[in-house]
Short mmCIF file of C-alpha atoms and ligand atoms in Angstrom, two decimals:
data_model
loop_
_atom_site.label_atom_id
_atom_site.label_comp_id
_atom_site.label_asym_id
_atom_site.label_seq_id
_atom_site.Cartn_x
_atom_site.Cartn_y
_atom_site.Cartn_z
CA MET A 276 0.00 0.00 0.00
CA LYS A 277 1.27 3.50 -0.82
CA PHE A 278 2.72 5.46 2.07
CA SER A 279 0.38 8.40 1.39
CA TYR A 280 -2.61 6.03 1.65
CA LYS A 281 -1.28 4.71 4.93
CA ILE A 282 -1.12 8.26 6.31
CA LEU A 283 -4.61 8.89 4.95
CA PHE A 284 -6.15 5.76 6.48
CA CYS A 285 -4.40 6.27 9.83
CA SER A 286 -5.74 9.85 9.98
CA ILE A 287 -9.25 8.71 9.05
CA ILE A 288 -9.22 5.99 11.71
CA THR A 289 -7.89 8.45 14.33
CA MET A 290 -10.46 11.09 13.40
CA ALA A 291 -13.31 8.55 13.36
CA ALA A 292 -12.29 7.26 16.80
CA ALA A 293 -11.90 10.81 18.17
CA PHE A 294 -15.23 12.01 16.77
CA GLY A 295 -17.01 8.79 17.80
CA ILE A 296 -15.76 8.68 21.39
CA GLY A 297 -16.01 12.46 21.84
CA GLY A 298 -19.55 12.51 20.43
CA TYR A 299 -20.67 9.57 22.56
CA PHE A 300 -19.48 11.24 25.76
CA PHE A 301 -20.89 14.62 24.78
CA VAL A 302 -24.39 13.37 23.91
CA ASN A 303 -24.42 11.08 26.93
CA ASP A 304 -23.37 13.91 29.20
CA VAL A 305 -26.21 16.11 27.96
CA PHE A 306 -28.60 13.18 28.41
CA ARG A 307 -27.39 12.52 31.99
CA ALA A 308 -27.85 16.20 32.88
CA SER A 309 -31.42 16.23 31.48
CA LEU A 310 -32.34 12.99 33.23
CA ASN A 311 -30.90 14.21 36.55
CA ARG A 312 -32.90 17.41 36.18
CA GLU A 313 -36.07 15.36 35.64
CA ILE A 314 -35.27 13.14 38.60
CA SER A 315 -34.59 16.02 41.00
CA GLN A 316 -37.78 17.73 39.82
CA ALA A 317 -39.70 14.53 40.45
CA MET A 318 -38.14 14.22 43.92
CA ASP A 319 -39.02 17.85 44.74
CA GLU A 320 -42.57 17.33 43.62
CA SER A 321 -42.74 14.12 45.63
CA SER A 322 -41.95 16.07 48.84
CA ILE A 323 -44.47 18.75 47.93
CA LEU A 324 -47.12 16.09 47.38
CA GLN A 325 -46.18 14.45 50.70
CA PHE A 326 -46.77 17.70 52.56
CA ALA A 327 -49.90 18.42 50.59
CA PHE A 328 -51.22 14.97 51.45
CA GLU A 329 -50.42 15.34 55.15
CA THR A 330 -52.08 18.78 55.22
CA ALA A 331 -55.16 17.49 53.42
CA ALA A 332 -55.38 14.57 55.89
CA LEU A 333 -55.30 16.95 58.84
CA ASN A 334 -58.12 18.99 57.32
CA ILE A 335 -60.49 16.04 57.12
CA PRO A 336 -63.18 16.23 59.86
CA SER A 337 -62.19 13.84 62.71
CA LYS A 338 -65.06 11.44 62.46
CA TYR A 339 -62.79 8.42 62.77
CA ASP A 340 -59.61 7.84 64.80
CA LYS A 341 -57.84 6.49 61.82
CA LEU A 342 -57.64 7.82 58.29
CA GLN A 343 -60.10 5.87 56.17
CA ASN A 344 -59.23 4.27 52.82
CA SER A 345 -61.99 6.27 51.09
CA ALA A 346 -60.50 9.54 52.36
CA ILE A 347 -57.07 8.46 51.12
CA GLU A 348 -58.52 7.74 47.72
CA GLU A 349 -60.22 11.12 47.64
CA ILE A 350 -57.09 13.04 48.63
CA GLY A 351 -55.07 11.07 46.08
CA ALA A 352 -57.54 11.91 43.28
CA ASN A 353 -57.54 15.60 44.31
CA LEU A 354 -53.76 15.77 44.38
CA GLU A 355 -53.47 14.11 41.00
CA ARG A 356 -55.99 16.46 39.47
CA SER A 357 -54.09 19.48 40.78
CA SER A 358 -50.87 18.28 39.08
CA GLN A 359 -52.57 17.11 35.90
CA SER A 360 -50.82 19.68 33.73
CA THR A 361 -47.43 18.09 34.49
CA GLY A 362 -48.68 14.61 33.50
CA ARG A 363 -47.59 13.22 36.86
CA LEU A 364 -49.37 10.08 38.13
CA LEU A 365 -49.91 9.15 41.77
CA ARG A 366 -50.22 5.94 43.70
CA LEU A 367 -50.96 5.58 47.38
CA SER A 368 -50.38 2.29 49.19
CA ALA A 369 -50.96 1.05 52.70
CA GLU A 370 -48.11 -0.05 54.99
CA ASP A 371 -48.40 -3.63 53.67
CA GLN A 372 -48.05 -2.13 50.13
CA THR A 373 -51.71 -2.77 49.24
CA VAL A 374 -52.65 -0.19 46.63
CA LEU A 375 -55.29 2.23 47.98
CA TYR A 376 -55.30 4.68 45.11
CA ALA A 377 -53.56 4.59 41.71
CA GLY A 378 -53.75 7.20 38.98
CA ASP A 379 -54.97 6.15 35.58
CA GLY A 380 -52.01 4.62 33.72
CA PHE A 381 -49.82 4.03 36.79
CA VAL A 382 -47.89 0.77 36.37
CA GLN A 383 -49.96 -1.56 38.48
CA ASP A 384 -47.91 -4.66 38.80
CA ARG A 385 -44.54 -3.74 40.26
CA GLU A 386 -42.85 -7.03 39.44
CA GLU A 387 -44.06 -7.86 35.94
CA HIS A 388 -44.23 -4.66 33.91
CA THR A 389 -40.95 -2.94 34.60
CA ASP A 390 -37.57 -3.58 33.00
CA THR A 391 -35.51 -2.15 35.85
CA GLU A 392 -33.09 -4.30 37.79
CA ASP A 393 -34.57 -3.42 41.16
CA PRO A 394 -38.29 -2.73 40.91
CA ALA A 395 -38.90 -3.11 44.67
CA LEU A 396 -38.71 0.65 45.21
CA LEU A 397 -40.73 0.73 48.41
CA SER A 398 -38.52 -1.80 50.15
CA VAL A 399 -35.89 0.92 50.68
CA VAL A 400 -38.32 3.71 51.56
CA ASN A 401 -38.80 4.55 55.25
CA GLY A 402 -39.52 7.61 57.42
CA ARG A 403 -36.20 9.22 56.54
CA THR A 404 -35.45 7.87 53.10
CA ARG A 405 -37.05 8.77 49.82
CA ALA A 406 -36.21 6.73 46.73
CA TYR A 407 -36.52 6.85 43.00
CA GLN A 408 -35.98 4.60 40.03
CA VAL A 409 -36.15 4.87 36.27
CA ILE A 410 -38.30 2.18 34.71
CA ARG A 411 -39.16 1.12 31.22
CA TYR A 412 -42.69 0.11 30.56
CA ASN A 413 -44.23 -0.63 27.19
CA GLY A 414 -41.27 1.01 25.41
CA ARG A 415 -41.56 4.24 27.40
CA TYR A 416 -39.40 5.52 30.24
CA TYR A 417 -40.61 6.78 33.61
CA VAL A 418 -39.08 8.24 36.75
CA GLN A 419 -40.80 6.68 39.70
CA THR A 420 -40.38 8.12 43.20
CA GLY A 421 -41.42 6.71 46.51
CA THR A 422 -41.84 8.35 49.93
CA GLN A 423 -43.46 7.59 53.25
CA VAL A 424 -46.46 9.60 54.45
CA ASN A 425 -47.66 9.66 58.06
CA ALA A 426 -51.22 10.81 58.50
CA LEU A 427 -53.59 10.27 61.37
CA ASP A 428 -51.80 7.22 62.80
CA ARG A 429 -51.41 5.64 59.44
CA VAL A 430 -48.19 4.97 57.59
CA LEU A 431 -48.71 5.18 53.85
CA TYR A 432 -46.54 5.11 50.75
CA LEU A 433 -46.83 7.81 48.15
CA GLU A 434 -45.44 7.00 44.73
CA THR A 435 -45.25 9.28 41.70
CA MET A 436 -44.60 8.39 38.08
CA GLN A 437 -43.43 10.88 35.44
CA ASP A 438 -42.92 10.09 31.75
CA VAL A 439 -39.30 10.94 30.72
CA THR A 440 -39.31 9.20 27.33
CA GLU A 441 -38.64 12.59 25.72
CA VAL A 442 -35.19 12.70 27.36
CA TYR A 443 -34.30 9.29 25.92
CA GLU A 444 -35.64 10.27 22.51
CA GLU A 445 -33.50 13.40 22.64
CA ARG A 446 -30.46 11.26 23.33
CA ALA A 447 -31.25 9.03 20.33
CA ARG A 448 -31.74 12.15 18.18
CA GLY A 449 -28.41 13.55 19.48
CA PHE A 450 -26.64 10.33 18.54
CA ALA A 451 -28.18 10.36 15.05
CA VAL A 452 -27.24 14.01 14.43
CA TYR A 453 -23.73 13.43 15.74
CA ARG A 454 -23.31 10.29 13.61
CA ASN A 455 -24.38 12.12 10.45
CA MET A 456 -22.16 15.07 11.31
CA THR A 457 -19.21 12.75 11.97
CA LEU A 458 -19.73 11.02 8.63
CA LEU A 459 -19.87 14.37 6.80
CA LEU A 460 -16.78 15.64 8.62
CA LEU A 461 -14.93 12.39 7.88
CA VAL A 462 -15.69 12.66 4.17
CA CYS A 463 -14.57 16.32 4.05
CA SER A 464 -11.47 15.76 6.15
CA SER A 465 -10.57 12.62 4.12
CA ILE A 466 -10.50 14.71 0.93
CA PHE A 467 -8.42 17.33 2.72
CA MET A 468 -6.09 14.69 4.21
CA TYR A 469 -5.66 13.07 0.80
CA PHE A 470 -4.10 16.28 -0.55
CA ILE A 471 -2.08 16.82 2.62
CA SER A 472 -0.67 13.27 2.63
CA SER A 473 0.24 13.44 -1.06
CA TRP A 474 1.90 16.83 -0.43
CA LEU A 475 3.80 15.40 2.56
CA THR A 476 5.01 12.38 0.61
CA LYS A 477 6.05 14.33 -2.49
CA PRO A 478 9.76 14.38 -1.46
CA ILE A 479 9.63 10.57 -1.14
CA ARG A 480 8.22 10.27 -4.67
CA ILE A 481 10.94 12.60 -5.96
CA LEU A 482 13.61 10.52 -4.20
CA THR A 483 12.18 7.28 -5.60
CA GLN A 484 12.26 8.72 -9.09
CA ALA A 485 15.87 9.87 -8.58
CA ALA A 486 16.85 6.41 -7.31
CA LYS A 487 15.22 4.82 -10.38
CA LYS A 488 17.02 7.19 -12.75
CA MET A 489 20.33 6.42 -11.06
CA THR A 490 19.67 2.69 -11.22
CA ALA A 491 19.08 3.13 -14.96
CA GLY A 492 22.57 4.64 -15.26
CA ASP A 493 21.82 8.37 -15.07
CA TYR A 494 24.34 9.05 -12.28
CA GLY A 495 24.20 12.82 -12.82
CA TYR A 496 20.48 13.01 -11.91
CA ARG A 497 19.73 14.79 -8.63
CA ALA A 498 16.50 14.90 -6.60
CA GLU A 499 14.85 18.31 -6.36
CA GLU A 500 14.89 19.78 -2.84
CA ILE A 501 11.40 21.07 -2.04
CA SER A 502 11.46 21.43 1.74
CA LEU A 503 13.72 22.47 4.57
CA ASP A 504 12.53 19.85 7.08
CA GLU A 505 13.81 16.31 7.72
CA MET A 506 12.63 15.29 4.25
CA GLY A 507 14.69 18.11 2.75
CA GLN A 508 17.67 16.93 4.80
CA LEU A 509 17.12 13.39 3.51
CA THR A 510 17.04 14.72 -0.08
CA ARG A 511 20.27 16.69 0.53
CA ASP A 512 21.93 13.59 2.03
CA PHE A 513 20.70 11.50 -0.89
CA ASN A 514 22.09 14.01 -3.41
CA HIS A 515 25.38 14.13 -1.55
CA MET A 516 25.54 10.33 -1.56
CA ALA A 517 24.71 10.35 -5.29
CA SER A 518 27.59 12.78 -5.91
CA VAL A 519 30.00 10.57 -3.98
CA VAL A 520 28.79 7.48 -5.84
CA GLU A 521 29.08 9.31 -9.17
CA GLU A 522 32.60 10.43 -8.30
CA ASN A 523 33.60 6.89 -7.30
CA ILE A 524 32.11 5.46 -10.47
CA ARG A 525 33.99 8.05 -12.51
CA LYS A 526 37.21 7.11 -10.72
CA LEU A 527 36.57 3.43 -11.34
CA GLU A 528 35.85 4.10 -15.02
CA ASP A 529 39.05 6.18 -15.23
CA GLU A 530 40.97 3.36 -13.60
CA VAL A 531 39.54 0.79 -16.00
CA ARG A 532 40.32 3.05 -18.96
CA ALA A 533 43.83 3.70 -17.64
CA ARG A 534 44.40 -0.03 -17.26
CA GLU A 535 43.17 -0.70 -20.80
CA ASP A 536 45.34 2.14 -22.12
CA PHE A 537 48.25 0.75 -20.20
CA ILE A 538 47.85 -2.73 -21.68
CA ALA A 539 47.44 -1.31 -25.20
CA ALA A 540 50.49 0.95 -24.80
CA PHE A 541 52.52 -1.82 -23.22
CA SER A 542 51.77 -4.26 -26.06
CA HIS A 543 52.59 -1.54 -28.56
CA GLU A 544 55.88 -0.67 -26.83
CA LEU A 545 56.83 -4.36 -26.82
CA LYS A 546 55.76 -5.04 -30.37
CA THR A 547 57.97 -2.47 -32.14
CA PRO A 548 61.34 -3.49 -30.66
CA LEU A 549 60.44 -7.20 -30.72
CA THR A 550 59.54 -7.05 -34.43
CA ALA A 551 62.87 -5.39 -35.15
CA VAL A 552 64.81 -7.85 -32.96
CA ILE A 553 63.10 -10.87 -34.57
CA GLY A 554 63.61 -9.41 -38.06
CA TYR A 555 67.32 -8.74 -37.57
CA ALA A 556 67.87 -12.06 -35.82
CA ASP A 557 66.20 -13.83 -38.76
CA VAL A 558 68.46 -12.01 -41.22
CA LEU A 559 71.51 -12.98 -39.16
CA ARG A 560 70.63 -16.67 -39.05
CA SER A 561 69.38 -17.03 -42.64
CA ARG A 562 71.96 -15.04 -44.60
CA LYS A 563 75.63 -14.55 -44.60
CA LEU A 564 76.23 -10.84 -44.21
CA ASP A 565 79.41 -8.89 -44.56
CA GLU A 566 81.10 -7.82 -41.37
CA GLU A 567 79.69 -4.27 -41.30
CA LYS A 568 76.08 -5.30 -41.91
CA HIS A 569 76.50 -8.15 -39.42
CA PHE A 570 77.64 -5.61 -36.81
CA LEU A 571 74.79 -3.23 -37.58
CA ALA A 572 72.19 -5.99 -37.25
CA ALA A 573 73.73 -7.31 -34.03
CA ASN A 574 74.00 -3.75 -32.68
CA TYR A 575 70.34 -3.12 -33.46
CA ILE A 576 69.37 -6.26 -31.63
CA TYR A 577 71.56 -5.19 -28.71
CA THR A 578 70.17 -1.61 -28.44
CA GLU A 579 66.54 -2.70 -28.80
CA GLY A 580 67.13 -5.49 -26.31
CA SER A 581 68.70 -2.96 -23.89
CA ARG A 582 65.71 -0.65 -24.36
CA LEU A 583 63.35 -3.53 -23.58
CA GLU A 584 65.38 -4.39 -20.52
CA ALA A 585 65.37 -0.74 -19.34
CA MET A 586 61.63 -0.61 -19.93
CA SER A 587 60.92 -3.79 -17.99
CA LEU A 588 63.13 -2.54 -15.12
CA ARG A 589 61.20 0.77 -15.03
CA LEU A 590 57.91 -1.10 -15.01
CA LEU A 591 59.19 -3.22 -12.19
CA ASP A 592 60.18 -0.05 -10.32
CA ILE A 593 56.65 1.32 -10.71
CA ILE A 594 55.02 -1.90 -9.53
CA VAL A 595 57.43 -2.14 -6.58
CA ALA A 596 56.90 1.55 -5.71
CA ARG A 597 53.13 0.96 -5.46
CA ARG A 598 53.63 -1.57 -2.68
CA TYR A 599 56.74 -0.12 -1.14
CA GLU A 600 56.93 1.20 2.43
CA PRO A 601 59.49 4.04 2.25
CA GLU A 602 62.01 4.65 5.01
CA ILE A 603 61.51 8.35 5.53
CA GLN A 604 64.45 10.24 7.00
CA GLU A 605 65.43 13.85 7.41
CA LEU A 606 67.75 14.76 4.53
CA GLU A 607 69.66 17.94 4.04
CA ALA A 608 68.69 19.76 0.86
CA GLY A 609 72.33 20.78 0.45
CA ASP A 610 73.43 17.12 0.17
CA LEU A 611 70.83 16.43 -2.50
CA PHE A 612 71.88 19.40 -4.59
CA ALA A 613 75.55 18.50 -4.19
CA TYR A 614 74.69 15.03 -5.54
CA LEU A 615 72.82 16.48 -8.53
CA GLU A 616 75.65 18.88 -9.31
CA SER A 617 78.14 16.02 -9.27
CA ILE A 618 75.99 13.94 -11.66
CA TYR A 619 75.51 16.73 -14.19
CA ALA A 620 79.02 18.20 -13.87
CA GLU A 621 80.19 16.33 -16.96
CA LYS A 622 77.12 17.23 -19.08
CA LYS A 623 78.46 20.34 -20.70
CA GLU A 624 75.87 20.74 -23.49
CA PHE A 625 73.32 22.37 -21.08
CA GLN A 626 73.60 25.26 -18.67
CA PHE A 627 72.66 23.86 -15.27
CA ARG A 628 71.68 26.22 -12.49
CA PHE A 629 71.25 24.83 -9.02
CA ALA A 630 69.93 27.04 -6.22
CA PHE A 631 68.45 26.05 -2.87
CA GLU A 632 67.58 27.30 0.56
CA PRO A 633 69.19 25.22 3.29
CA CYS A 634 66.64 23.03 5.00
CA ARG A 635 65.98 19.46 6.02
CA VAL A 636 63.34 17.53 4.09
CA ARG A 637 61.58 14.33 5.05
CA ALA A 638 62.01 11.68 2.34
CA GLU A 639 63.76 8.46 1.42
CA ALA A 640 67.04 9.57 -0.16
CA ASP A 641 67.24 7.12 -3.08
CA LEU A 642 63.63 7.62 -4.09
CA LEU A 643 63.92 11.41 -3.97
CA LYS A 644 67.09 11.27 -6.06
CA THR A 645 65.27 9.10 -8.65
CA VAL A 646 62.53 11.74 -8.96
CA LEU A 647 64.96 14.64 -9.27
CA LEU A 648 67.14 12.77 -11.82
CA ASN A 649 64.09 11.86 -13.92
CA LEU A 650 62.80 15.42 -13.97
CA THR A 651 66.24 16.87 -14.75
CA ASP A 652 66.78 14.27 -17.52
CA ASN A 653 63.39 15.16 -19.00
CA ALA A 654 64.29 18.86 -18.88
CA CYS A 655 67.49 18.09 -20.78
CA LYS A 656 65.63 15.95 -23.34
CA ALA A 657 63.17 18.78 -23.95
CA SER A 658 65.89 21.43 -24.35
CA GLU A 659 68.11 22.27 -27.27
CA PRO A 660 71.85 22.03 -26.67
CA GLY A 661 72.99 25.08 -24.70
CA GLY A 662 69.55 25.38 -23.06
CA VAL A 663 69.16 26.42 -19.43
CA VAL A 664 68.01 23.84 -16.88
CA GLU A 665 67.23 25.21 -13.42
CA VAL A 666 66.85 23.02 -10.36
CA THR A 667 65.79 24.89 -7.23
CA GLY A 668 64.75 24.20 -3.67
CA ALA A 669 62.82 26.78 -1.64
CA ARG A 670 61.08 26.84 1.73
CA THR A 671 57.38 27.73 1.58
CA GLU A 672 54.46 27.80 4.04
CA GLU A 673 53.30 24.37 2.82
CA GLY A 674 56.72 22.68 2.87
CA TYR A 675 59.92 22.48 0.88
CA LEU A 676 59.35 23.10 -2.83
CA PHE A 677 61.58 21.38 -5.43
CA SER A 678 61.33 22.76 -8.98
CA VAL A 679 62.95 21.66 -12.24
CA LYS A 680 62.59 24.27 -14.95
CA ASP A 681 63.62 24.29 -18.61
CA GLN A 682 63.17 26.52 -21.61
CA GLY A 683 62.54 23.61 -23.98
CA VAL A 684 59.71 22.51 -26.23
CA GLY A 685 57.03 22.72 -23.56
CA ILE A 686 53.86 20.63 -23.38
CA PRO A 687 50.40 21.48 -24.80
CA LYS A 688 47.88 22.14 -21.98
CA GLU A 689 45.64 19.18 -22.84
CA GLU A 690 48.62 16.79 -22.71
CA CYS A 691 49.79 17.88 -19.24
CA ARG A 692 47.27 15.61 -17.46
CA LYS A 693 48.18 12.58 -19.57
CA ILE A 694 52.00 12.66 -19.47
CA THR A 695 52.07 11.05 -16.04
CA GLU A 696 50.28 7.96 -17.43
CA ALA A 697 52.54 5.01 -18.17
CA PHE A 698 53.85 4.87 -21.77
CA TYR A 699 52.43 8.28 -22.63
CA MET A 700 54.76 10.38 -24.75
CA VAL A 701 53.86 13.74 -26.27
CA ASP A 702 56.31 13.42 -29.14
CA LYS A 703 56.94 9.69 -29.58
CA SER A 704 59.82 9.92 -32.06
CA ARG A 705 61.56 12.57 -29.99
CA SER A 706 61.15 10.55 -26.78
CA ARG A 707 62.28 7.31 -28.43
CA SER A 708 65.32 9.04 -29.89
CA HIS A 709 66.24 9.77 -26.24
CA ASN A 710 65.58 6.17 -25.26
CA GLY A 711 62.36 7.21 -23.54
CA ALA A 712 59.42 4.86 -23.02
CA GLY A 713 57.00 7.19 -21.23
CA LEU A 714 57.52 5.58 -17.84
CA GLY A 715 59.72 8.12 -16.01
CA LEU A 716 56.96 10.48 -14.87
CA ALA A 717 54.66 7.57 -13.95
CA LEU A 718 57.40 6.35 -11.63
CA CYS A 719 57.87 9.90 -10.20
CA VAL A 720 54.14 10.11 -9.43
CA GLU A 721 54.20 6.77 -7.59
CA ILE A 722 57.26 7.81 -5.56
CA LEU A 723 55.70 11.16 -4.65
CA LYS A 724 52.52 9.37 -3.57
CA LEU A 725 54.65 7.42 -1.09
CA HIS A 726 55.70 10.82 0.31
CA GLN A 727 52.09 12.14 0.38
CA SER A 728 52.99 14.58 -2.36
CA GLU A 729 52.05 15.14 -5.98
CA LEU A 730 53.66 16.40 -9.16
CA MET A 731 52.67 19.90 -10.32
CA ILE A 732 53.20 20.72 -13.99
CA ASP A 733 53.30 24.19 -15.43
CA SER A 734 54.18 24.37 -19.11
CA MET A 735 53.82 26.53 -22.18
CA PRO A 736 54.47 25.07 -25.63
CA GLY A 737 57.60 26.61 -27.15
CA GLN A 738 58.56 28.36 -23.90
CA GLY A 739 59.47 25.58 -21.52
CA SER A 740 58.15 23.67 -18.54
CA CYS A 741 58.36 23.68 -14.78
CA PHE A 742 57.87 20.45 -12.81
CA SER A 743 57.60 20.91 -9.04
CA PHE A 744 56.57 19.10 -5.87
CA LEU A 745 56.35 19.79 -2.16
CA LEU A 746 57.90 17.73 0.60
CA ALA A 747 57.43 18.01 4.34
CA ASP A 748 60.27 20.06 5.72
CA GLY A 749 62.20 19.58 8.92
CA GLU A 750 64.53 21.89 10.81
CA VAL A 751 66.77 24.42 9.14
CA PRO A 752 70.37 23.19 9.65
CA THR A 753 72.57 25.59 11.62
P1 LIG B 11 60.16 9.42 -21.12
O1 LIG B 11 60.85 8.20 -20.67
O2 LIG B 11 59.61 9.35 -22.47
O3 LIG B 11 60.89 10.68 -20.80
P2 LIG B 11 58.37 10.37 -19.13
O4 LIG B 11 57.30 9.69 -18.43
O5 LIG B 11 59.51 10.87 -18.27
O6 LIG B 11 58.87 9.40 -20.24
O7 LIG B 11 57.75 11.57 -19.90
C1 LIG B 11 56.58 11.37 -20.62
C2 LIG B 11 56.51 12.37 -21.75
O8 LIG B 11 56.30 13.69 -21.21
C3 LIG B 11 57.73 12.49 -22.53
O9 LIG B 11 57.75 11.55 -23.56
C4 LIG B 11 57.68 13.91 -23.06
O10 LIG B 11 56.98 13.91 -24.26
C5 LIG B 11 56.91 14.66 -22.00
N1 LIG B 11 57.80 15.43 -21.13
C6 LIG B 11 58.31 15.09 -19.95
N2 LIG B 11 59.04 16.09 -19.40
C7 LIG B 11 59.00 17.09 -20.30
C8 LIG B 11 59.57 18.41 -20.33
N3 LIG B 11 60.32 18.90 -19.34
N4 LIG B 11 59.28 19.18 -21.40
C9 LIG B 11 58.50 18.73 -22.42
N5 LIG B 11 57.95 17.48 -22.44
C10 LIG B 11 58.22 16.68 -21.40
#
C-alpha cells in the first residue's frame, strides 16, 4: 500500500475514533444532565405532594380515629388532578403495600411490567429515606419516586410516576445528528487529508524517481529539494551520496580506462622493438652478411634489447613503488643538490643552475634522487643544446618546494594531465630518440605518492616547462 494512503487511512481511523468517542461522551453527558434534572424535579414534587397529602389529611373532619381508605382515595384523586398539567401520576399504598389509590395509567404490577433491575422501590423507603428509580414500561421511560407519608396514625406510601421518554428520545436524536455530522466531517477531512498526505510524501516520490534514474545509469540526476525539514535533509543527504557514488564510479571508469590504455600501450611498446629484434635475428641466421652489416644488425638487436630491458626494469620499479613502504628520514637539501651537481658536472651541453635554501626535508634519499634525476633528464631531453636547466629548492608555508625548470619545447595544456600515465609520450619519435618509453613520470608520481605529495606541472608550448613538488620540511640546519 502506498505510504500516502497509509497516512490517509491512519488519519481517518484516528479522526473517526476521536469524533465517535467524543460525540458519545458529549451526547451522553447532555442526556445525563437532562435525566438528573427530571429526577430532581420529580423528587421535589414528591416532597411537595407528601406535605400536601399530610395537610389534606389533617383537614379532614375527625369522624374516625384512623384515616379511612376512602379519604385516602379522595385526597389522592384531588392531588393528581391538581398536578394534571405536568402529566404526573400518583399511587398511594398502605403499609403492607396494598394499593389504595392509583392514577390512571400508573404501572400496576410492580414485578411484571418494569424492565428495571430493582423494581422493589418501596422496600428501601422509610420515614427518613425517599427513593426513586427509572423504569421502562411498554417502550416508554418513567421516573418513579417513593416516599413515606404519616397521616392520622397511618403509615402510607406515596409514589409518583413521570414520563421521561422525551429525554431518551432526545439522546437518540443527538446520537443520530452526531453520527451524520461525523460522517460528513470524515468525508470532508478525508479529501483534505488526501491532498495533505500526497503533499507530505512528495519528497519521497521525488527521491524514488531519482533512485530509479540512477539505477538506470543516469548518475548525474539529482533529486529536487522542495522542503527544509527532515525530508529536505534526507534529499540533501541523498544528493550528496549520489555525488560521492558518481565520483567513485567516474574514478573506477578512469581506472579501467587507464588499465586498458596501459595494456594497449605496453603491447605496442613491446611489439615495435620485438619485431625489429626478430627481423634482424632472422636475417643474421638465414643469410651470410658482410662484417659491417652483421655488426649493424647485431647492434640493433643489442640496443633494442637494452631498451626492452630498461623498460621492464622501469615497469618493475613502478610496480614495486606501489607496494613499497618508504624509510623516511630527514635529509639535508644541500646534500641532495651537491649530488645532482656532481651527476651533471660532466654534461656540458646544457647550462645547469642549481639554487636552494638550506633546510631538512623528510624523504627516502634514493627515491627522492630518482625523482629529481628523472625530472632533470626530462628537462634536458626537452631542451636544445645550450639550453638552461634550473633546479631549485625553496622553503614555503606548505613545505619544501623542489622545482625543475627548462626553456625547452614545452607541453600542450591538454597533454599535461596525460604525461604522467605510463607509456604516454607527447612526441613519440623525440622521446624514443632519447631512449624514452614514457615511464619516467609515472614512476615519479608513484614515488611522490609514497611521500604524500604530488607532481605539479606548469608548461607553455615553445617556452618551456616547470615540474615541481612539495615535501614536508624539517629543521633548518645551523
Ligand atoms: P620518457 O621516458 O619518455 O621521458 P616520461 O614519463 O619521463 O617518459 O615523460 C613522458 C613524456 O612527457 C615524454 O615523452 C615527453 O613527451 C613529455 N615530457 C616530460 N618532461 C618534459 C619536459 N620537461 N618538457 C616537455 N615534455 C616533457
